[in-house]
Amino acid sequence: MIGRESNTLMGSLRVRVKCCRMVVTAMRTWLIIALLVTIVATAGRAATSTTVSIRLEGVHIYVDVSINGKPASFILDTGASANVLTPEASRRLNLTPGTDQTPLTGAAGKAGSVSSVKIASLDIGSSHLDNQIAYVIPLPEALPCDGLLGTQFIQSQVVTIDYEHLTLTLAPHHGFRPAGGAAAIPIRLIGNTPFLEALADGHPGWFRMDTGAGNGATLFAKFVERNQMAGKYTPSIRMVTGRGVGGLLYGDLVRLPSLQVGPFRFTNAVTEFSRQTEGTFGDPNNAGNLGGEIWQRFTVTLDYGAKRAYLKPNGQFDLPFITPRSGLALDTEKGLNVVRDVMPNSPASEAGIQLGDVVTAIDGKPIEQIKHADITSALRREPGTKVALRVRSGEMPEREVTLILRDLL
């Protein structure tokens, strides 16, 4: 694991890749990765401003790109300190990884090593970048994409994400002026990912700004311990909360009375108190992670060169934070949606669902025909909603069960 580092292209680089995340619904997987690498070639710089359409699956930002003249679909992830390419995309794009291997650490611990490829040209709209590096890493099955756009891409230009109007604007640093009404928030790059200062129920700390995380706020275990926050908030849900490189992740879900980012304050935000002691989530120096359920409430502009983020609330700012409602954690593995955890005294436990069960259909529709984000949405519908699941236990015949959703926090 790497500690605090300066904003530089030379030296150690932490690659954190958090793509989908399991909360107590469908398993929204954390893919959080740390690599020790040395980058010796700087990226090209955006010369003109361009605005392109994006699409959201959950809170994950999908953007169409061109890699060496070939189309590809990437997720924009500020929590990834390097670009990532899946092995399948690497083969399709005829990009052969080098022989050098870089040690890999995930959210839950060490996870082997990976190699890299060089992307000669990367184009989005009229934005053109040369000599991007990407690390070849398998991403969760739940995320149908070719890779992630991380720090090397983002720092090459000023990036504006308009969640409400589904656009991404890339602009050159020279002459950039932030939009009127946006609050300027100082950021620092630690391990080549952006951190900003926030208050968690009045306790200050530096939090990773992470558009690739599918949840809202996560507080790291040492921060929770230092501020004597454990056991303070009831009710709480202790569960498997995600899958990261290196294994499953564990935490306690609570409603935090107050979370403040710059001048913006949220109340009763569903928050995870991580229980990880190793891997990138075992970070003893920083406070935690702020994910897409926070950032979707703003138009977000990132200017790494000026060490500033600009936040302007949008029409989604006052949306409530949705509590877990099913008590079920699903994980996609080898094409199967496997139950990894069941909360006691929840709709899932009351329906007789058990660890290791496989969910094969939701409301009569085969689960392989449902997007991962829609699985999550189905299990987070309004309290009182009935959700029909088809479930298989081992070699037993499939059975039908019904969950009646309710707020669990």
Short mmCIF file of C-alpha atoms in Angstrom, two decimals:
data_model
loop_
_atom_site.label_atom_id
_atom_site.label_comp_id
_atom_site.label_asym_id
_atom_site.label_seq_id
_atom_site.Cartn_x
_atom_site.Cartn_y
_atom_site.Cartn_z
CA MET A 1 0.00 0.00 0.00
CA ILE A 2 1.22 3.50 -0.83
CA GLY A 3 0.97 6.44 1.52
CA ARG A 4 0.62 10.15 0.75
CA GLU A 5 2.25 11.23 -2.49
CA SER A 6 2.63 14.43 -4.46
CA ASN A 7 0.99 15.33 -7.75
CA THR A 8 3.61 14.21 -10.25
CA LEU A 9 3.93 12.00 -13.27
CA MET A 10 7.20 10.60 -11.95
CA GLY A 11 7.35 8.15 -9.11
CA SER A 12 4.82 5.97 -7.40
CA LEU A 13 1.25 6.01 -8.59
CA ARG A 14 -1.74 4.51 -6.83
CA VAL A 15 -4.22 3.08 -9.26
CA ARG A 16 -7.63 2.88 -7.66
CA VAL A 17 -10.36 1.54 -9.83
CA LYS A 18 -13.78 1.51 -8.25
CA CYS A 19 -16.35 0.53 -10.67
CA CYS A 20 -19.54 -0.77 -9.33
CA ARG A 21 -20.27 -1.26 -5.72
CA MET A 22 -22.31 -3.70 -3.74
CA VAL A 23 -24.56 -2.17 -1.17
CA VAL A 24 -27.35 -4.10 0.45
CA THR A 25 -29.19 -4.64 -2.83
CA ALA A 26 -27.57 -5.92 -5.96
CA MET A 27 -23.86 -6.18 -5.24
CA ARG A 28 -22.28 -2.98 -6.49
CA THR A 29 -18.68 -4.09 -6.61
CA TRP A 30 -15.72 -2.00 -5.58
CA LEU A 31 -12.76 -2.60 -7.83
CA ILE A 32 -10.15 -0.62 -5.95
CA ILE A 33 -6.61 -1.11 -7.12
CA ALA A 34 -3.18 0.15 -6.11
CA LEU A 35 -0.15 -0.22 -8.37
CA LEU A 36 3.45 0.87 -8.03
CA VAL A 37 4.39 2.25 -11.43
CA THR A 38 6.61 4.86 -12.99
CA ILE A 39 5.24 7.00 -15.81
CA VAL A 40 7.89 8.64 -17.95
CA ALA A 41 5.83 10.00 -20.85
CA THR A 42 3.43 12.89 -20.40
CA ALA A 43 0.06 12.83 -22.08
CA GLY A 44 -1.00 15.10 -24.88
CA ARG A 45 -3.06 18.14 -24.00
CA ALA A 46 -6.55 19.05 -25.10
CA ALA A 47 -6.30 21.89 -27.64
CA THR A 48 -9.98 22.72 -28.12
CA SER A 49 -13.15 22.51 -26.06
CA THR A 50 -15.65 19.77 -26.85
CA THR A 51 -18.94 18.61 -25.34
CA VAL A 52 -20.22 15.05 -25.79
CA SER A 53 -23.16 13.05 -24.53
CA ILE A 54 -22.75 10.58 -21.68
CA ARG A 55 -25.04 7.92 -20.32
CA LEU A 56 -25.48 6.88 -16.72
CA GLU A 57 -25.93 3.35 -15.45
CA GLY A 58 -26.65 3.91 -11.81
CA VAL A 59 -24.18 6.71 -11.16
CA HIS A 60 -21.43 5.33 -13.42
CA ILE A 61 -20.51 7.68 -16.28
CA TYR A 62 -20.21 5.99 -19.68
CA VAL A 63 -18.60 7.84 -22.56
CA ASP A 64 -17.88 6.76 -26.14
CA VAL A 65 -14.23 7.12 -27.13
CA SER A 66 -11.97 6.26 -30.03
CA ILE A 67 -8.81 4.28 -29.27
CA ASN A 68 -6.29 4.36 -32.11
CA GLY A 69 -9.22 5.02 -34.45
CA LYS A 70 -11.43 2.20 -33.11
CA PRO A 71 -14.64 2.75 -31.07
CA ALA A 72 -14.77 1.83 -27.41
CA SER A 73 -16.94 2.49 -24.36
CA PHE A 74 -15.26 3.71 -21.15
CA ILE A 75 -16.31 4.75 -17.66
CA LEU A 76 -15.01 8.08 -16.36
CA ASP A 77 -13.59 7.35 -12.90
CA THR A 78 -11.88 10.03 -10.81
CA GLY A 79 -11.04 7.31 -8.28
CA ALA A 80 -8.80 5.55 -10.83
CA SER A 81 -5.31 7.01 -10.67
CA ALA A 82 -4.46 5.50 -14.06
CA ASN A 83 -6.37 4.48 -17.16
CA VAL A 84 -7.54 0.87 -17.28
CA LEU A 85 -8.25 -1.42 -20.25
CA THR A 86 -9.92 -4.80 -19.92
CA PRO A 87 -8.10 -7.85 -21.32
CA GLU A 88 -10.95 -8.36 -23.83
CA ALA A 89 -10.68 -4.77 -25.08
CA SER A 90 -6.90 -5.04 -25.28
CA ARG A 91 -7.24 -8.01 -27.63
CA ARG A 92 -10.03 -6.42 -29.70
CA LEU A 93 -8.02 -3.22 -30.13
CA ASN A 94 -4.83 -5.15 -30.96
CA LEU A 95 -2.93 -3.67 -28.04
CA THR A 96 -0.34 -6.10 -26.73
CA PRO A 97 0.65 -5.70 -23.08
CA GLY A 98 4.32 -5.35 -22.25
CA THR A 99 6.23 -7.97 -20.32
CA ASP A 100 6.90 -5.81 -17.25
CA GLN A 101 4.67 -6.72 -14.32
CA THR A 102 3.50 -4.22 -11.71
CA PRO A 103 2.37 -5.34 -8.23
CA LEU A 104 -1.35 -4.89 -7.67
CA THR A 105 -3.16 -4.13 -4.43
CA GLY A 106 -6.93 -4.02 -4.21
CA ALA A 107 -9.43 -2.69 -1.71
CA ALA A 108 -9.16 -5.88 0.32
CA GLY A 109 -5.44 -6.61 -0.11
CA LYS A 110 -2.75 -7.75 -2.51
CA ALA A 111 -3.93 -9.19 -5.83
CA GLY A 112 -1.01 -10.25 -7.99
CA SER A 113 0.45 -8.08 -10.75
CA VAL A 114 -0.57 -6.51 -14.06
CA SER A 115 0.99 -5.14 -17.25
CA SER A 116 0.34 -2.03 -19.34
CA VAL A 117 -0.28 -0.96 -22.94
CA LYS A 118 0.40 2.30 -24.76
CA ILE A 119 -2.52 4.03 -26.48
CA ALA A 120 -1.14 6.12 -29.34
CA SER A 121 -4.29 8.24 -29.70
CA LEU A 122 -7.44 8.70 -27.61
CA ASP A 123 -10.26 10.84 -29.01
CA ILE A 124 -13.51 12.07 -27.46
CA GLY A 125 -15.42 14.47 -29.67
CA SER A 126 -12.83 16.95 -30.93
CA SER A 127 -10.52 16.30 -27.96
CA HIS A 128 -7.38 14.43 -28.99
CA LEU A 129 -4.76 13.02 -26.60
CA ASP A 130 -1.56 11.21 -27.44
CA ASN A 131 0.50 8.60 -25.61
CA GLN A 132 -1.93 7.52 -22.92
CA ILE A 133 -0.94 4.53 -20.78
CA ALA A 134 -3.53 1.95 -19.64
CA TYR A 135 -3.16 -1.00 -17.28
CA VAL A 136 -4.74 -4.26 -18.35
CA ILE A 137 -7.04 -5.32 -15.52
CA PRO A 138 -10.22 -7.45 -15.55
CA LEU A 139 -13.25 -5.44 -14.43
CA PRO A 140 -16.43 -6.79 -12.79
CA GLU A 141 -18.85 -8.69 -14.99
CA ALA A 142 -21.54 -6.27 -13.85
CA LEU A 143 -19.83 -3.44 -15.73
CA PRO A 144 -20.05 -3.88 -19.51
CA CYS A 145 -17.26 -1.53 -20.59
CA ASP A 146 -13.87 -1.54 -22.29
CA GLY A 147 -12.06 0.29 -19.53
CA LEU A 148 -11.75 3.32 -17.28
CA LEU A 149 -10.60 6.87 -17.89
CA GLY A 150 -8.49 7.82 -14.89
CA THR A 151 -6.08 10.48 -13.71
CA GLN A 152 -3.76 10.61 -16.72
CA PHE A 153 -6.75 11.39 -18.93
CA ILE A 154 -8.45 13.82 -16.53
CA GLN A 155 -5.38 15.89 -15.72
CA SER A 156 -4.78 16.56 -19.42
CA GLN A 157 -7.72 18.99 -19.56
CA VAL A 158 -10.47 20.62 -17.52
CA VAL A 159 -13.32 18.12 -17.19
CA THR A 160 -16.94 19.11 -16.51
CA ILE A 161 -19.55 16.45 -15.73
CA ASP A 162 -23.17 17.57 -16.08
CA TYR A 163 -25.10 14.73 -14.46
CA GLU A 164 -28.47 16.41 -14.96
CA HIS A 165 -28.15 17.08 -18.69
CA LEU A 166 -25.93 14.04 -19.42
CA THR A 167 -23.00 15.83 -20.99
CA LEU A 168 -19.22 15.79 -20.57
CA THR A 169 -17.20 18.87 -21.51
CA LEU A 170 -13.43 18.76 -22.04
CA ALA A 171 -11.61 22.09 -22.22
CA PRO A 172 -7.99 23.22 -22.39
CA HIS A 173 -6.50 24.60 -19.16
CA HIS A 174 -5.46 27.84 -20.84
CA GLY A 175 -8.15 30.45 -20.54
CA PHE A 176 -10.54 28.29 -18.51
CA ARG A 177 -13.15 30.13 -16.44
CA PRO A 178 -15.51 28.26 -14.08
CA ALA A 179 -19.27 28.59 -14.44
CA GLY A 180 -20.99 31.30 -12.44
CA GLY A 181 -22.47 30.15 -9.15
CA ALA A 182 -20.06 27.22 -8.73
CA ALA A 183 -18.25 26.81 -5.40
CA ALA A 184 -14.48 26.38 -5.71
CA ILE A 185 -13.18 23.55 -3.52
CA PRO A 186 -9.42 23.03 -3.01
CA ILE A 187 -8.23 19.53 -3.89
CA ARG A 188 -4.95 17.71 -3.50
CA LEU A 189 -3.75 14.66 -5.39
CA ILE A 190 -2.78 11.84 -3.04
CA GLY A 191 -1.58 8.75 -4.83
CA ASN A 192 -2.68 10.54 -7.98
CA THR A 193 -6.35 10.60 -7.05
CA PRO A 194 -8.18 13.78 -5.96
CA PHE A 195 -8.96 14.40 -2.31
CA LEU A 196 -10.96 17.22 -0.76
CA GLU A 197 -11.68 18.17 2.81
CA ALA A 198 -15.11 17.38 4.23
CA LEU A 199 -16.84 17.14 7.60
CA ALA A 200 -18.38 13.83 8.67
CA ASP A 201 -20.77 14.68 11.51
CA GLY A 202 -18.44 17.56 12.38
CA HIS A 203 -15.19 15.57 12.11
CA PRO A 204 -12.80 16.97 9.46
CA GLY A 205 -10.83 14.77 7.10
CA TRP A 206 -9.61 14.34 3.55
CA PHE A 207 -11.89 12.25 1.36
CA ARG A 208 -11.22 10.77 -2.05
CA MET A 209 -13.42 12.30 -4.74
CA ASP A 210 -14.56 9.22 -6.59
CA THR A 211 -17.09 9.27 -9.44
CA GLY A 212 -16.49 5.56 -10.00
CA ALA A 213 -17.91 4.50 -6.63
CA GLY A 214 -21.57 3.58 -6.80
CA ASN A 215 -22.40 4.64 -3.23
CA GLY A 216 -22.27 7.91 -1.31
CA ALA A 217 -19.85 8.16 1.61
CA THR A 218 -17.45 5.60 3.07
CA LEU A 219 -15.47 6.32 6.24
CA PHE A 220 -12.24 4.37 6.69
CA ALA A 221 -11.82 2.31 9.86
CA LYS A 222 -8.99 4.36 11.39
CA PHE A 223 -10.94 7.61 10.91
CA VAL A 224 -13.97 6.04 12.60
CA GLU A 225 -11.77 4.81 15.45
CA ARG A 226 -9.95 8.13 15.96
CA ASN A 227 -13.23 10.01 16.18
CA GLN A 228 -14.98 7.41 18.35
CA MET A 229 -17.82 7.02 15.86
CA ALA A 230 -18.27 3.23 16.06
CA GLY A 231 -21.52 2.21 17.73
CA LYS A 232 -22.70 5.82 17.95
CA TYR A 233 -25.40 5.62 15.28
CA THR A 234 -28.44 3.35 15.37
CA PRO A 235 -29.81 1.49 13.64
CA SER A 236 -26.86 0.05 11.69
CA ILE A 237 -26.45 -2.81 9.25
CA ARG A 238 -23.31 -5.00 9.39
CA MET A 239 -22.83 -6.81 6.11
CA VAL A 240 -20.63 -7.70 3.22
CA THR A 241 -20.70 -4.33 1.47
CA GLY A 242 -18.80 -4.99 -1.71
CA ARG A 243 -16.25 -6.91 -3.69
CA GLY A 244 -12.85 -5.42 -4.37
CA VAL A 245 -9.71 -6.75 -5.94
CA GLY A 246 -8.31 -9.03 -3.25
CA GLY A 247 -11.65 -10.19 -1.85
CA LEU A 248 -14.94 -9.20 -0.27
CA LEU A 249 -15.37 -5.96 1.67
CA TYR A 250 -17.09 -5.57 5.02
CA GLY A 251 -18.66 -2.61 6.76
CA ASP A 252 -21.48 -1.13 8.79
CA LEU A 253 -24.14 0.98 7.09
CA VAL A 254 -25.59 3.90 9.07
CA ARG A 255 -27.34 7.19 8.46
CA LEU A 256 -24.88 9.99 9.18
CA PRO A 257 -26.64 13.04 10.67
CA SER A 258 -24.43 15.50 8.77
CA LEU A 259 -21.98 15.38 5.86
CA GLN A 260 -20.57 18.68 4.63
CA VAL A 261 -18.54 19.27 1.45
CA GLY A 262 -17.47 22.89 1.09
CA PRO A 263 -20.60 25.00 1.70
CA PHE A 264 -22.94 22.08 0.93
CA ARG A 265 -24.48 20.04 3.72
CA PHE A 266 -26.33 16.73 3.50
CA THR A 267 -28.40 15.21 6.29
CA ASN A 268 -29.07 11.54 7.00
CA ALA A 269 -26.81 10.33 4.20
CA VAL A 270 -26.50 6.54 4.05
CA THR A 271 -22.83 6.01 4.95
CA GLU A 272 -20.56 3.00 5.22
CA PHE A 273 -18.14 2.59 8.11
CA SER A 274 -15.53 0.36 6.49
CA ARG A 275 -14.12 -2.52 8.54
CA GLN A 276 -11.15 -3.12 6.22
CA THR A 277 -7.68 -3.11 7.80
CA GLU A 278 -5.71 -3.99 4.65
CA GLY A 279 -5.66 -2.86 1.04
CA THR A 280 -6.56 0.61 -0.14
CA PHE A 281 -9.56 0.75 2.19
CA GLY A 282 -7.23 0.15 5.12
CA ASP A 283 -5.76 3.65 4.53
CA PRO A 284 -4.83 4.96 8.02
CA ASN A 285 -4.01 8.50 6.87
CA ASN A 286 -7.15 9.71 5.11
CA ALA A 287 -10.77 9.87 6.16
CA GLY A 288 -12.67 8.03 3.45
CA ASN A 289 -14.28 8.06 0.03
CA LEU A 290 -17.12 10.08 -1.53
CA GLY A 291 -18.85 8.33 -4.43
CA GLY A 292 -21.27 8.96 -7.24
CA GLU A 293 -24.40 9.23 -5.08
CA ILE A 294 -22.87 12.46 -3.76
CA TRP A 295 -21.52 13.84 -7.05
CA GLN A 296 -24.69 13.19 -9.09
CA ARG A 297 -26.24 16.10 -7.17
CA PHE A 298 -23.86 18.61 -8.79
CA THR A 299 -22.38 19.76 -12.02
CA VAL A 300 -18.77 18.85 -11.26
CA THR A 301 -15.76 20.56 -12.84
CA LEU A 302 -12.25 19.21 -12.23
CA ASP A 303 -9.17 21.35 -12.82
CA TYR A 304 -6.26 19.29 -11.53
CA GLY A 305 -3.74 21.85 -12.80
CA ALA A 306 -5.23 24.55 -10.57
CA LYS A 307 -5.91 22.02 -7.78
CA ARG A 308 -9.58 22.96 -7.75
CA ALA A 309 -12.93 21.25 -8.06
CA TYR A 310 -16.00 23.38 -8.80
CA LEU A 311 -19.40 22.23 -7.55
CA LYS A 312 -22.73 23.67 -8.67
CA PRO A 313 -25.90 22.03 -7.28
CA ASN A 314 -28.30 20.68 -9.88
CA GLY A 315 -31.96 19.66 -9.80
CA GLN A 316 -31.07 16.39 -8.03
CA PHE A 317 -29.41 18.06 -5.06
CA ASP A 318 -32.27 17.48 -2.63
CA LEU A 319 -33.00 13.88 -3.59
CA PRO A 320 -33.20 11.68 -0.48
CA PHE A 321 -30.48 9.11 0.15
CA ILE A 322 -32.16 5.74 -0.34
CA THR A 323 -31.83 3.29 2.52
CA PRO A 324 -31.24 -0.43 1.88
CA ARG A 325 -34.65 -2.06 1.41
CA SER A 326 -34.14 -5.73 0.59
CA GLY A 327 -31.42 -6.96 2.96
CA LEU A 328 -29.89 -8.81 0.03
CA ALA A 329 -26.37 -8.56 -1.41
CA LEU A 330 -25.89 -10.02 -4.89
CA ASP A 331 -22.59 -10.60 -6.66
CA THR A 332 -22.18 -11.35 -10.38
CA GLU A 333 -19.64 -14.14 -10.86
CA LYS A 334 -19.16 -16.35 -13.91
CA GLY A 335 -22.49 -15.20 -15.26
CA LEU A 336 -24.38 -16.06 -12.07
CA ASN A 337 -25.95 -13.66 -9.57
CA VAL A 338 -24.93 -15.19 -6.25
CA VAL A 339 -26.19 -14.18 -2.79
CA ARG A 340 -23.18 -13.10 -0.72
CA ASP A 341 -24.99 -11.84 2.36
CA VAL A 342 -28.48 -11.69 3.85
CA MET A 343 -29.35 -9.23 6.58
CA PRO A 344 -31.18 -10.77 9.56
CA ASN A 345 -34.78 -9.65 10.01
CA SER A 346 -34.99 -8.27 6.49
CA PRO A 347 -37.29 -8.96 3.52
CA ALA A 348 -34.63 -11.29 2.07
CA SER A 349 -34.24 -13.37 5.26
CA GLU A 350 -38.01 -13.49 5.79
CA ALA A 351 -38.39 -14.88 2.25
CA GLY A 352 -36.00 -17.71 3.09
CA ILE A 353 -33.10 -16.59 0.89
CA GLN A 354 -29.78 -18.05 2.03
CA LEU A 355 -26.08 -17.50 1.41
CA GLY A 356 -24.95 -19.08 -1.85
CA ASP A 357 -28.40 -19.01 -3.46
CA VAL A 358 -28.47 -17.97 -7.12
CA VAL A 359 -31.09 -15.46 -8.29
CA THR A 360 -32.18 -16.36 -11.84
CA ALA A 361 -35.09 -13.94 -12.48
CA ILE A 362 -36.65 -10.73 -11.15
CA ASP A 363 -40.36 -10.12 -11.67
CA GLY A 364 -40.44 -12.91 -14.24
CA LYS A 365 -37.57 -11.55 -16.37
CA PRO A 366 -34.38 -13.65 -16.67
CA ILE A 367 -31.69 -11.83 -14.72
CA GLU A 368 -29.15 -12.08 -17.54
CA GLN A 369 -31.44 -9.80 -19.56
CA ILE A 370 -31.40 -7.09 -16.86
CA LYS A 371 -28.70 -4.44 -16.60
CA HIS A 372 -26.84 -4.44 -13.32
CA ALA A 373 -28.00 -0.92 -12.49
CA ASP A 374 -31.60 -2.02 -13.07
CA ILE A 375 -31.15 -4.97 -10.69
CA THR A 376 -30.05 -2.52 -8.03
CA SER A 377 -33.00 -0.22 -8.81
CA ALA A 378 -35.47 -3.10 -8.61
CA LEU A 379 -34.33 -3.91 -5.08
CA ARG A 380 -34.46 -0.26 -3.98
CA ARG A 381 -38.00 0.59 -5.08
CA GLU A 382 -40.51 2.27 -2.81
CA PRO A 383 -41.31 0.65 0.58
CA GLY A 384 -44.21 -1.76 0.26
CA THR A 385 -43.25 -2.79 -3.29
CA LYS A 386 -43.39 -6.54 -3.91
CA VAL A 387 -40.44 -7.96 -5.87
CA ALA A 388 -40.72 -11.52 -7.19
CA LEU A 389 -37.45 -13.47 -7.35
CA ARG A 390 -36.72 -16.86 -8.86
CA VAL A 391 -34.05 -18.52 -6.73
CA ARG A 392 -31.99 -21.72 -6.96
CA SER A 393 -30.28 -23.39 -3.99
CA GLY A 394 -27.56 -25.83 -5.01
CA GLU A 395 -29.04 -28.71 -7.01
CA MET A 396 -32.56 -28.08 -5.72
CA PRO A 397 -35.30 -27.01 -8.16
CA GLU A 398 -35.82 -23.29 -8.61
CA ARG A 399 -38.39 -21.66 -6.37
CA GLU A 400 -40.33 -18.40 -6.40
CA VAL A 401 -40.05 -16.00 -3.45
CA THR A 402 -41.46 -12.52 -2.88
CA LEU A 403 -39.72 -9.66 -1.11
CA ILE A 404 -41.81 -6.85 0.35
CA LEU A 405 -39.39 -3.95 0.46
CA ARG A 406 -39.07 -1.66 3.46
CA ASP A 407 -36.58 0.86 4.79
CA LEU A 408 -33.91 -0.90 6.84
CA LEU A 409 -32.16 2.23 8.14
#
